[in-house]
Short mmCIF file of C-alpha atoms in Angstrom, two decimals:
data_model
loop_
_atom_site.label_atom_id
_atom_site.label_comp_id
_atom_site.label_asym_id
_atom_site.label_seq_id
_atom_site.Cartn_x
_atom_site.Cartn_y
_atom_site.Cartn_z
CA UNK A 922 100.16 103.66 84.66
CA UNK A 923 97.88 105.19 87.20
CA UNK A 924 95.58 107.47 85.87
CA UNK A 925 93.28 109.57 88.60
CA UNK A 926 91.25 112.41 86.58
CA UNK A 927 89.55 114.22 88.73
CA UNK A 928 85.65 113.75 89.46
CA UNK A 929 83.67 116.16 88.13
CA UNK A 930 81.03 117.59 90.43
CA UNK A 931 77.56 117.93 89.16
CA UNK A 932 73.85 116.53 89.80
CA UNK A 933 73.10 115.90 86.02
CA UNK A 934 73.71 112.01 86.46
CA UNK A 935 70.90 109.88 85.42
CA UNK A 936 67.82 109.46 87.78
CA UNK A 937 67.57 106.28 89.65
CA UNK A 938 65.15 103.58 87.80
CA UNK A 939 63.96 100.12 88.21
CA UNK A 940 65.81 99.13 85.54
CA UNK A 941 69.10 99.60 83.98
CA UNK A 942 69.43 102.31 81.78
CA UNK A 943 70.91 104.03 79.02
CA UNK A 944 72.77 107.66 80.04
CA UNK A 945 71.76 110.72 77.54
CA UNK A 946 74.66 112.91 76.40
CA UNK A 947 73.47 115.48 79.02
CA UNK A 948 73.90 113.17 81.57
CA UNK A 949 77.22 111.77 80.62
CA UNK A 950 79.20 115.49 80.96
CA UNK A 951 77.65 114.85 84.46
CA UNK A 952 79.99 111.39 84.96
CA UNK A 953 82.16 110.70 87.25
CA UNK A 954 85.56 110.38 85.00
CA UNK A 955 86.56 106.76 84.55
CA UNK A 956 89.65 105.77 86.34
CA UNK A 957 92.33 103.80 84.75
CA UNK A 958 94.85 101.45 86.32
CA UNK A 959 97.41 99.32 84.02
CA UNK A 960 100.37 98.23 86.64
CA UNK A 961 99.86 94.51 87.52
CA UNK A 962 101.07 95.12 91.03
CA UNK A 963 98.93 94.86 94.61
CA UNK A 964 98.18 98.33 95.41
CA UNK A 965 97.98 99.58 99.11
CA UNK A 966 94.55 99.23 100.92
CA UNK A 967 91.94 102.24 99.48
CA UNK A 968 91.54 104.15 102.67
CA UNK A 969 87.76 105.84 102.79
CA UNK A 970 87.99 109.63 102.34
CA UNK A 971 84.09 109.95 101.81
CA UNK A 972 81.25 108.07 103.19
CA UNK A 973 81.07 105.77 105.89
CA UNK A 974 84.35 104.45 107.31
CA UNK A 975 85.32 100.72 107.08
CA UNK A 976 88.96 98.33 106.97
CA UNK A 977 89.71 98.65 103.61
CA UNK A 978 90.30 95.26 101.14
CA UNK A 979 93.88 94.28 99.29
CA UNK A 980 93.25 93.22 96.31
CA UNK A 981 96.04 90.38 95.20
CA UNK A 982 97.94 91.92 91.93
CA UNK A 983 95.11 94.58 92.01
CA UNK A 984 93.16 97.68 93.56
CA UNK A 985 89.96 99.10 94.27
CA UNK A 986 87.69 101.72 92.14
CA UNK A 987 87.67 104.93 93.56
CA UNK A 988 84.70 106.67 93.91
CA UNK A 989 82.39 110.02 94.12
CA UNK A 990 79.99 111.58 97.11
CA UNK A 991 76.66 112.82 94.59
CA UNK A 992 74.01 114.13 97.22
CA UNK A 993 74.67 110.70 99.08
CA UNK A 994 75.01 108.45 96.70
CA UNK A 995 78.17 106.40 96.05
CA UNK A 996 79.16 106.46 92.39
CA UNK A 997 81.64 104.33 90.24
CA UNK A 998 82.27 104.10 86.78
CA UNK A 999 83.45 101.03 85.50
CA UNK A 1000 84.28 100.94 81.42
CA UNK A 1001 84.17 97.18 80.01
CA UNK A 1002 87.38 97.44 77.34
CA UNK A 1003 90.24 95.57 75.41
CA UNK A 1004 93.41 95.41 78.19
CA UNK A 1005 96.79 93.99 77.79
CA UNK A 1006 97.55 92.41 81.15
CA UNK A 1007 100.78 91.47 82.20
CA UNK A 1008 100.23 87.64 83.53
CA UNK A 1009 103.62 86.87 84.89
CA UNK A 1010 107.26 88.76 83.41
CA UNK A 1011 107.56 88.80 80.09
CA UNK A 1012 104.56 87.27 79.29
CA UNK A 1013 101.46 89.56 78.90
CA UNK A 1014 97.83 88.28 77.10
CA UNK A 1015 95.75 90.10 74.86
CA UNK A 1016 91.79 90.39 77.45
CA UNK A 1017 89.08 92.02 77.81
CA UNK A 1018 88.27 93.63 81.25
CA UNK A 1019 87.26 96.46 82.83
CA UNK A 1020 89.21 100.30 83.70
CA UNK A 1021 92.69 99.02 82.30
CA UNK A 1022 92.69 95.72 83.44
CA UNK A 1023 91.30 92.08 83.92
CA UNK A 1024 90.04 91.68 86.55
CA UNK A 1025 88.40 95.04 86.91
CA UNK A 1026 88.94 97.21 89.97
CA UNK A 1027 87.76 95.87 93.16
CA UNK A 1028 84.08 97.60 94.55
CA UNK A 1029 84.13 98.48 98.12
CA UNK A 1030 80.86 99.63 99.43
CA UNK A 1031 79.05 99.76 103.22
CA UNK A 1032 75.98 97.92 103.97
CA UNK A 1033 72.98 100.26 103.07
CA UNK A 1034 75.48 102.84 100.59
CA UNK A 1035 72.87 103.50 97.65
CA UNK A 1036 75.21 102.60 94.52
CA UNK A 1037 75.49 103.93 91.40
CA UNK A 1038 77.98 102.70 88.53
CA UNK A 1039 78.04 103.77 85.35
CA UNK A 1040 78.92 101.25 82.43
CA UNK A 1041 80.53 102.15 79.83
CA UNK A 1042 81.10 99.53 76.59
CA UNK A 1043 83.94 100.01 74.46
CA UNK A 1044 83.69 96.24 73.63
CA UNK A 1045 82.86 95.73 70.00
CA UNK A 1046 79.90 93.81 70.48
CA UNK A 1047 76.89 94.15 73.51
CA UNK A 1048 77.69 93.51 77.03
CA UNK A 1049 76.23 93.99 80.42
CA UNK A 1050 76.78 94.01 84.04
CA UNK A 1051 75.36 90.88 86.50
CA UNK A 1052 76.23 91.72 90.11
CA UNK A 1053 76.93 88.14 91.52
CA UNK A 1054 75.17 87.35 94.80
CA UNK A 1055 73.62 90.74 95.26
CA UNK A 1056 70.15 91.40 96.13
CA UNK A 1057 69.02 94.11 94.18
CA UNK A 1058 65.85 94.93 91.99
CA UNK A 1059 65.23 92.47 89.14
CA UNK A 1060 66.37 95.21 86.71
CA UNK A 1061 69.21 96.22 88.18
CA UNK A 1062 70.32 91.93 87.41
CA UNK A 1063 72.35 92.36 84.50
CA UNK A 1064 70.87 89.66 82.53
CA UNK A 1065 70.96 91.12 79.06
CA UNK A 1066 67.35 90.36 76.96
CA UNK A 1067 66.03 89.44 80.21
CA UNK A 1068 66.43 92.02 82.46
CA UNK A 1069 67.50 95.36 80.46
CA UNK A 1070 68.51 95.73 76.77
CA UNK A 1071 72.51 94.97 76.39
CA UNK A 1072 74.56 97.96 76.31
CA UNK A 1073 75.41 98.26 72.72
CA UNK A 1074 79.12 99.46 72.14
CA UNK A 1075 80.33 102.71 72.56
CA UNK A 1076 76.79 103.75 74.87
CA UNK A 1077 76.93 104.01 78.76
CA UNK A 1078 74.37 102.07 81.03
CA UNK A 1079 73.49 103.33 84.74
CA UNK A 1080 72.90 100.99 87.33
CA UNK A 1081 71.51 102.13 90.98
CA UNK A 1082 70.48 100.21 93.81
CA UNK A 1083 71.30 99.75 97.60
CA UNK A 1084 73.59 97.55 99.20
CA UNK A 1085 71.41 95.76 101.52
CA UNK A 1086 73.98 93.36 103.00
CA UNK A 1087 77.44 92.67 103.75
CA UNK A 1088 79.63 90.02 102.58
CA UNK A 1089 81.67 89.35 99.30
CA UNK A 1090 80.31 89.56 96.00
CA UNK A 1091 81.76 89.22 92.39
CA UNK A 1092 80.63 91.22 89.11
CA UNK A 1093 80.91 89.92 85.45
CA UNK A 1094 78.61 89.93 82.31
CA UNK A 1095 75.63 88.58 81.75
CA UNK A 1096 76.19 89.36 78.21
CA UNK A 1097 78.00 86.46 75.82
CA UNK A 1098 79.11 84.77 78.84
CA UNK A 1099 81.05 82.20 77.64
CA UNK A 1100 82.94 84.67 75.65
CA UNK A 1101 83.41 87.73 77.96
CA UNK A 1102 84.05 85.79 80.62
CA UNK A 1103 86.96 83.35 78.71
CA UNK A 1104 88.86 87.29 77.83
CA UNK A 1105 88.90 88.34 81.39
CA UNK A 1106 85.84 90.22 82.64
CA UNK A 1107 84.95 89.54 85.99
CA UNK A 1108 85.86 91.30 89.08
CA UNK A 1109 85.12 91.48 93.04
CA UNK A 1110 82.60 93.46 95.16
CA UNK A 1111 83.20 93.91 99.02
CA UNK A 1112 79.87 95.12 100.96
CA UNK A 1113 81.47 95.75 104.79
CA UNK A 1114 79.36 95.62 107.60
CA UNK A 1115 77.55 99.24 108.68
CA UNK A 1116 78.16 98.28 112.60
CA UNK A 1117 79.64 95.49 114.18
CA UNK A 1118 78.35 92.26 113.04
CA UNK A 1119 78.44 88.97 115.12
CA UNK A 1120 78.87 87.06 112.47
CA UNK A 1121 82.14 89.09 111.17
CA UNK A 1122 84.74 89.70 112.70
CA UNK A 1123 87.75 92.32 112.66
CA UNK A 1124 90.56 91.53 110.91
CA UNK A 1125 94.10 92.88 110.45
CA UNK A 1126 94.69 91.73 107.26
CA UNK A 1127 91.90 91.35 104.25
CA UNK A 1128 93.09 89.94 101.18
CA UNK A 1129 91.09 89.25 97.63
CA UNK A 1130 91.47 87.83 94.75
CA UNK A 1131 89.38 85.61 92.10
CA UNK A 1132 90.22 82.79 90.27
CA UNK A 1133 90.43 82.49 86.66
CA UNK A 1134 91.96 80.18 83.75
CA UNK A 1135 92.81 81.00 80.63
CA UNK A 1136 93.95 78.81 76.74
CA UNK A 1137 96.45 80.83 75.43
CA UNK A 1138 99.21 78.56 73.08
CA UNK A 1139 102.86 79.78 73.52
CA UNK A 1140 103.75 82.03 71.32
CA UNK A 1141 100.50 84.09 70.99
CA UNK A 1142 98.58 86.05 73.52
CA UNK A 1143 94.68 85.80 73.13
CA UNK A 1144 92.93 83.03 74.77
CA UNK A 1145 90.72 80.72 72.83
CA UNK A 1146 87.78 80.99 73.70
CA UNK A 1147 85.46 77.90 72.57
CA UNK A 1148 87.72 76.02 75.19
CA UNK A 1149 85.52 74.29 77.77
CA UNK A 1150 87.85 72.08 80.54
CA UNK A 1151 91.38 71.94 78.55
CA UNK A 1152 92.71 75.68 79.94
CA UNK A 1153 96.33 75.35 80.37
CA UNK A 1154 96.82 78.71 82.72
CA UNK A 1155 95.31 78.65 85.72
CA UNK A 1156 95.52 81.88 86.78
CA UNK A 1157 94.93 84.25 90.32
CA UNK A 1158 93.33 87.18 89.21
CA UNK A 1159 95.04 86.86 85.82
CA UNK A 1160 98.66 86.45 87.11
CA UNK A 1161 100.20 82.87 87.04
CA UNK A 1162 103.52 82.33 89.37
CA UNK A 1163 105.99 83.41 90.16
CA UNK A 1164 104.31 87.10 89.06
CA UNK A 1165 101.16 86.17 91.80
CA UNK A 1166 102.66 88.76 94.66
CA UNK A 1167 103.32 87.03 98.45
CA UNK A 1168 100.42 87.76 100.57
CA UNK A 1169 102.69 89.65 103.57
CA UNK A 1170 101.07 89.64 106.84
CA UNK A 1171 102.64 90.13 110.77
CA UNK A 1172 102.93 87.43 112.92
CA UNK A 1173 99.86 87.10 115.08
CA UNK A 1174 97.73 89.24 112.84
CA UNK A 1175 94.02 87.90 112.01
CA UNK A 1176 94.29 87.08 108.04
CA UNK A 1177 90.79 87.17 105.98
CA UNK A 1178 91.09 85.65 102.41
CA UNK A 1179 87.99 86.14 99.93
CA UNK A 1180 88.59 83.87 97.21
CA UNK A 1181 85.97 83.77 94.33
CA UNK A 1182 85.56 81.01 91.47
CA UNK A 1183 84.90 82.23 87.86
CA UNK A 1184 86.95 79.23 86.00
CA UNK A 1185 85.13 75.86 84.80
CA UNK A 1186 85.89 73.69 87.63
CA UNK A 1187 86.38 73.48 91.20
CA UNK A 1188 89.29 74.39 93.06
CA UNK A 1189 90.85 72.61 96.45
CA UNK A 1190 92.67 75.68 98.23
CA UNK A 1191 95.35 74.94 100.44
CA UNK A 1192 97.17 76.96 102.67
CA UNK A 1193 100.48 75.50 104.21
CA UNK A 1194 101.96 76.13 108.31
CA UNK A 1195 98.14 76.68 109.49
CA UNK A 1196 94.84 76.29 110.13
CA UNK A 1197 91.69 78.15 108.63
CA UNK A 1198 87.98 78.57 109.41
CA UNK A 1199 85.52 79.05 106.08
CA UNK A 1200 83.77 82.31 107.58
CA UNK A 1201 81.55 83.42 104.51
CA UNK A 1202 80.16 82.10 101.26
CA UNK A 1203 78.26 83.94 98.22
CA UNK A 1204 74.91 83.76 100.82
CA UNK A 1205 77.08 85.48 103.64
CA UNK A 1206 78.70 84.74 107.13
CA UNK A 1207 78.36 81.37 108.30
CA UNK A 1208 76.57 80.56 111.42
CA UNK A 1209 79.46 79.71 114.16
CA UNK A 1210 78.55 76.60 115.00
CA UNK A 1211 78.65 75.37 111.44
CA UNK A 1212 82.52 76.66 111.37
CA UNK A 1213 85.70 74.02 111.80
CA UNK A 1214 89.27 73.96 111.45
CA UNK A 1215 90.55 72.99 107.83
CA UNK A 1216 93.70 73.89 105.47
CA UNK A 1217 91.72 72.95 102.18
CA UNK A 1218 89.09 74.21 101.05
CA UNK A 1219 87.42 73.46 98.29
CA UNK A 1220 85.62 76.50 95.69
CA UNK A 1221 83.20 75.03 93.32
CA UNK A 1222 82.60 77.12 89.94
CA UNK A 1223 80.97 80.46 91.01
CA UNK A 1224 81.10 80.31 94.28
CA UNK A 1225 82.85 82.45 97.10
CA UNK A 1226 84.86 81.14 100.30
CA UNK A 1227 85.72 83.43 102.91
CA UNK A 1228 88.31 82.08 105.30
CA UNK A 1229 90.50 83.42 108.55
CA UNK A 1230 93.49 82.60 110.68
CA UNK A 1231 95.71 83.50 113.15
CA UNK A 1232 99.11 84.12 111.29
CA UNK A 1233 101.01 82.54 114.10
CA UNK A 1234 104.07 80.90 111.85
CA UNK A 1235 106.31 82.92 111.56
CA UNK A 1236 108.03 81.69 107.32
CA UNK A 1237 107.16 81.82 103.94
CA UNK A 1238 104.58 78.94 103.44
CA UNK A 1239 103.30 77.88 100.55
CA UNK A 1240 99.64 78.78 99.37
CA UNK A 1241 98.22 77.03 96.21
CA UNK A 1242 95.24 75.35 94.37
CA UNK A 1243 96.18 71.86 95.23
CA UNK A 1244 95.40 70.10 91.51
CA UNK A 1245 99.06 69.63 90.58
CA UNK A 1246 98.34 70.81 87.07
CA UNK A 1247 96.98 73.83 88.07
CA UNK A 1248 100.26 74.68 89.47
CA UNK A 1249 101.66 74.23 86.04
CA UNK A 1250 102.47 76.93 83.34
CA UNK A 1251 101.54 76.73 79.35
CA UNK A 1252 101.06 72.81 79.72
CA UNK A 1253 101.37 70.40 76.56
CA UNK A 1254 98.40 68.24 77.29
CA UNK A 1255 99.23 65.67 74.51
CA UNK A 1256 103.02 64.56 75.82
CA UNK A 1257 103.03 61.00 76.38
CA UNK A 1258 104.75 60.06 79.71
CA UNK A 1259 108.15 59.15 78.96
CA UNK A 1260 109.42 58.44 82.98
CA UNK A 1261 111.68 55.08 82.78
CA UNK A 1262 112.10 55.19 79.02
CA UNK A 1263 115.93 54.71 77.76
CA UNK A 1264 116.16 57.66 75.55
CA UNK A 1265 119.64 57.33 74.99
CA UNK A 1266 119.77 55.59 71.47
CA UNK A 1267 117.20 57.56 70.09
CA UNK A 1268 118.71 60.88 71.01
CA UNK A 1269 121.96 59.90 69.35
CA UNK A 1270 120.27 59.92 66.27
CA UNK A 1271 118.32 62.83 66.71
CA UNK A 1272 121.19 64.78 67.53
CA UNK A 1273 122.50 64.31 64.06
CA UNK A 1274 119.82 65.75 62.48
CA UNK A 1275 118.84 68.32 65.74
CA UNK A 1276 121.98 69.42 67.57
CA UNK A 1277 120.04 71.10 70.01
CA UNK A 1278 117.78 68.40 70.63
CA UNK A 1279 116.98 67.48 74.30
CA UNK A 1280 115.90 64.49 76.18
CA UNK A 1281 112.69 65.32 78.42
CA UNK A 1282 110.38 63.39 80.77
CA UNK A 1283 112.54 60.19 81.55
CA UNK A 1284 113.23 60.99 84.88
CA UNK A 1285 110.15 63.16 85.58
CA UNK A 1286 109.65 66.48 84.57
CA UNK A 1287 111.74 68.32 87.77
CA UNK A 1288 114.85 68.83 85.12
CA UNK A 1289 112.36 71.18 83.23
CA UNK A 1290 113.26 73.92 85.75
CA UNK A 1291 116.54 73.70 85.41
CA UNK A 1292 116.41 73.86 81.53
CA UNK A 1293 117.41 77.24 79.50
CA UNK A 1294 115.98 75.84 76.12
CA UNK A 1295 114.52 78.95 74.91
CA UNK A 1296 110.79 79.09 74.46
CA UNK A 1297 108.52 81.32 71.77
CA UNK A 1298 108.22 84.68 72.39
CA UNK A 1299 105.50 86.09 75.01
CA UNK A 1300 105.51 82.42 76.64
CA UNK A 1301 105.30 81.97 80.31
CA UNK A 1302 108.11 78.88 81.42
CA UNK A 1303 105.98 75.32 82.54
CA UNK A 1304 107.64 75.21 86.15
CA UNK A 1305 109.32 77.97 87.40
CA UNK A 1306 110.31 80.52 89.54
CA UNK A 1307 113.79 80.32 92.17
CA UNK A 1308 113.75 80.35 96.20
CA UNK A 1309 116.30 80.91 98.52
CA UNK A 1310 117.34 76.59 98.07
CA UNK A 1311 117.22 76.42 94.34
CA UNK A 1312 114.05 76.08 91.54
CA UNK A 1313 110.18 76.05 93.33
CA UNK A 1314 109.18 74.18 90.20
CA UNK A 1315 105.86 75.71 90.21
CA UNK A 1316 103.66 78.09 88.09
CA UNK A 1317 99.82 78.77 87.58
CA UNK A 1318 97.55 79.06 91.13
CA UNK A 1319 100.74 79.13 93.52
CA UNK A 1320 102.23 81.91 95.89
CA UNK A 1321 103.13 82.39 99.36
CA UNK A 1322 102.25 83.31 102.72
CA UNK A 1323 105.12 85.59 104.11
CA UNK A 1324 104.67 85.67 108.31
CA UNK A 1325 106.97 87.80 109.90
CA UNK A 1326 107.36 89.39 113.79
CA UNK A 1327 108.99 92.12 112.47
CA UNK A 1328 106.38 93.37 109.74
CA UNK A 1329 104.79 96.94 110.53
CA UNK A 1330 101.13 97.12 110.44
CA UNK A 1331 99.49 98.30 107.78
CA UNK A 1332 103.41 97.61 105.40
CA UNK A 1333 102.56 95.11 102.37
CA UNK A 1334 106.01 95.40 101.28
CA UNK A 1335 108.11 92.08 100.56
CA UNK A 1336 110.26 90.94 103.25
CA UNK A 1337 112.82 88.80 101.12
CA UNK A 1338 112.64 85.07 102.14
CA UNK A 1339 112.64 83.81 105.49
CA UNK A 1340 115.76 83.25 108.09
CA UNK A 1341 115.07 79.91 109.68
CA UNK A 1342 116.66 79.67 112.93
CA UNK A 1343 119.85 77.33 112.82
CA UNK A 1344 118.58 73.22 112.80
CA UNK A 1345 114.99 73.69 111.87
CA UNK A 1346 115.57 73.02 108.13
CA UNK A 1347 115.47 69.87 105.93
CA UNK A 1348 119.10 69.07 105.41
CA UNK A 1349 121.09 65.67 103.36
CA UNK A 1350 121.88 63.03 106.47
CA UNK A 1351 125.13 61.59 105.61
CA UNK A 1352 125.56 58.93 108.28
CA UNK A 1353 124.67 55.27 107.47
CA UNK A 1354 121.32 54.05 107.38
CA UNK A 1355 119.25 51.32 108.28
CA UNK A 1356 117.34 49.09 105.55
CA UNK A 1357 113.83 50.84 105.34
CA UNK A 1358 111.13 48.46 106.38
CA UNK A 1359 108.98 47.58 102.56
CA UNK A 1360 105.42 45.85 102.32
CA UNK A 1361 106.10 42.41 101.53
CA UNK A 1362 102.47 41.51 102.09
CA UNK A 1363 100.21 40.93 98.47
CA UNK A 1364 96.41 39.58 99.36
CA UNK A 1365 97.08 38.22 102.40
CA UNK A 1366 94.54 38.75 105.91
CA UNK A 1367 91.32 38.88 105.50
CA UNK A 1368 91.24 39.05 101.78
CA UNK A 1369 93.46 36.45 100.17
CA UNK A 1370 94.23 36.58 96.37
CA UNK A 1371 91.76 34.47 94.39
CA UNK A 1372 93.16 33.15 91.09
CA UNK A 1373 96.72 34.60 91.60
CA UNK A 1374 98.79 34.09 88.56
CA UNK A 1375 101.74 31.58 88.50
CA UNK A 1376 104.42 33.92 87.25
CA UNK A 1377 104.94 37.62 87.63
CA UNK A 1378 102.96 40.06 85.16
CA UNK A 1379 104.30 43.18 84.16
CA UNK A 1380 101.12 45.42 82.09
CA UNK A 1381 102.74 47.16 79.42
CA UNK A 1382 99.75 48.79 78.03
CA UNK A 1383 99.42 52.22 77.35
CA UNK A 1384 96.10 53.71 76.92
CA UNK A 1385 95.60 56.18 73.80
CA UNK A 1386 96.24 59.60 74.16
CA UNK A 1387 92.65 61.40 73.67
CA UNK A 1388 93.70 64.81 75.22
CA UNK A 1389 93.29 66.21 78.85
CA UNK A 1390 90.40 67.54 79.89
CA UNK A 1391 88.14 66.79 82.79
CA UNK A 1392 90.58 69.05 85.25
#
């Protein structure tokens, strides 16, 4: 649901201090109304209808805050709140956030807007506001006991300041971190350039999102929170595949992805089919000559990477954290691996006692996406999702890149998958083959074996399970 109330005019808001503040009663029938999205889907670009013009964002499975014109100051209110948010179908997790959802609704400001949000807590315990990466006066920080008193639940903060330079930001609290942040709360800021920059350059395309990760066991829907490493959702602004929506661009459009880090590690990004430049961090554009073609990049924990391309592939390429497991759904950290293991008597005997019983693991874990063993309720599958040749296998940080000639500018809209002209796809050769040429070389060159051993050794140890973490 969607829900625009109208802004109510007025110059009653709260004057502008060097600290964060509480808002009176008076003040707060002077508010702009808080605006309240709940649909998980990417919503079309927020087009400027006040204030200075820019290229609007897309936020991925998200959208941006609208705002209010008060005697030239931009205002927002954000309310920090319990949200249900849909992570992928038929799965949805109990999280805090902020206006309806988690993440909260993308900020889009221009480079020297004066800013004011209003923070409302309907938490039930003390939060605050820290405006990642912006410079700002020390009050306006967000570090609760530090820099302003928390906002205590059910009271409304103001915070005012001016956006002194462009680049990508993130928001989140500074308020029982490790707990705020585990539900949900976090969510992006995008200062654009006042003028032409020659640092940043125009783009067709402008695509956000954050990354986030979640412990949430199957069955149940609130994340634990005291986890440090051992998430098993890894999550794109709090969808997992296959509900992460294709990023849909036109063929020879310039792309910009803004990609911020809120989880507990790092994260390798990898785009398939082309070629990127890392354009921007947390500290801003980078310098040119500092700039060089990759298709990984890696995001260490709270940090920003803004990259570009030329969308000149036309096909649906993959686009995805590149730690296998964090392409991985509701993952049972403790299975022992159980690839070359003879099941087969064992299973016999289970099957008396289990009929429904099912071998796993013995030839990998691929046959898990073929599988219709039902799970718990409100659990998202382990590998999932179905393309246009069968199972993608896939979950968590994965989605795709969907280049077409055809696509109008400014249209987001799916395509549908990809017709590959006739011959350019990976088919079964059925003619005969020659013997593949093996390595039958063992310490040999310039480093021969020292005390080989006189017959062949086969380790058989396994080493104790002591859970997963360290990911």
């Amino acid at each position: 649901m969607f829900s625009r109330r109208n802004f109510i005019g007025g110059a009653g808001a709260a004057m502008a201090a060097a600290t964060a503040a509480s808002v009176s009663k008076v003040a707060m029938a002077a508010l702009p109304e808080p605006v309240i999205q709940t649909r998980p889907d990417t919503m079309p670009p927020l087009v400027p209808d006040t204030g200075r013009p820019y290229n609007p964002v897309v936020t991925l499975n998200g959208w941006t805050l609208p705002w209010r014109m008060n005697n030239g100051i931009k205002e927002f209110h954000l309310v920090a709140e319990p949200v249900v948010r849909e992570m992928t179908p038929g799965f949805k997790a109990h999280l805090w956030g902020y206006n309806g959802q988690s993440p909260g609704p993308t900020i889009e400001v221009v480079e020297g807007d004066r800013v004011r949000i209003f923070v409302t807590n309907r938490l039930p315990e003390v939060t605050s506001v820290h405006w990642h990466g912006q410079r700002l006066p020390n009050g306006m920080d967000g570090v609760s006991g530090l820099t302003q008193k928390g906002i205590e639940p059910g009271k409304t903060f103001v915070y005012e300041f001016v956006a002194r330079r462009p680049g990508t930001f993130m928001y989140h609290p500074h308020a029982d971190e490790m707990v705020q942040m585990a539900m949900g709360m976090m969510g992006f800021w995008i200062t654009h350039p006042k003028a032409r920059h020659p640092l940043i350059d125009e783009v067709d395309r402008d695509f956000v999102f954050l990354l986030n990760a979640y412990d949430i066991e199957p069955g149940s829907a609130t994340p634990k929170i005291m986890t440090m490493l051992d998430f098993n959702l890894w999550s794109w602004n709090s969808r997992i595949f296959p509900g992460i929506d294709p990023l849909v661009v036109r063929q020879y459009d310039k792309v910009r992805l803004r990609i911020g880090n809120l989880t507990m590690t790092n994260h390798p990004i990898h785009l398939h089919g082309h070629e990127f430049t890392v354009t921007g961090t947390d500290g801003g554009p980078t310098p040119k000559a500092s700039r060089w073609p990759e298709v990984t990049t890696d995001i260490a924990v709270g940090q920003m990477r803004q990259v570009e391309f030329l969308a000149d592939e036309q096909g649906d390429w993959a686009f995805h954290c590149h730690k296998s497991h964090h392409t991985m759904n509701a993952m049972g950290h403790n299975v022992p691996t159980m690839i070359g293991v003879d099941h087969r008597s064992v299973a016999r005997q289970i099957t008396q006692l289990v009929p429904d019983y099912m071998v796993m693991g013995e030839r990998g874990m691929h046959d898990m996406t073929e599988m219709e063993m039902p799970l718990p309720d409100n659990t998202a599958a382990m590998m999932t999702g179905t393309g246009p040749f069968g199972p993608v296998g896939m979950g968590g940080m994965f989605s795709v890149l969907k280049v077409r000639k055809d696509q109008k500018r400014g249209d987001y809209g799916d395509p549908g998958w990809y017709a590959h002209p006739a011959g350019t796809v990976a088919s079964e050769w059925s003619a005969a083959l020659d013997q593949p040429a093996r390595s039958g070389t063992h310490g040999v060159g310039s480093m021969p074996s020292a005390g080989k051993p006189s017959g062949v050794v086969e380790v058989t140890v396994r080493k104790p399970a002591g859970g997963h973490t360290g990911h």
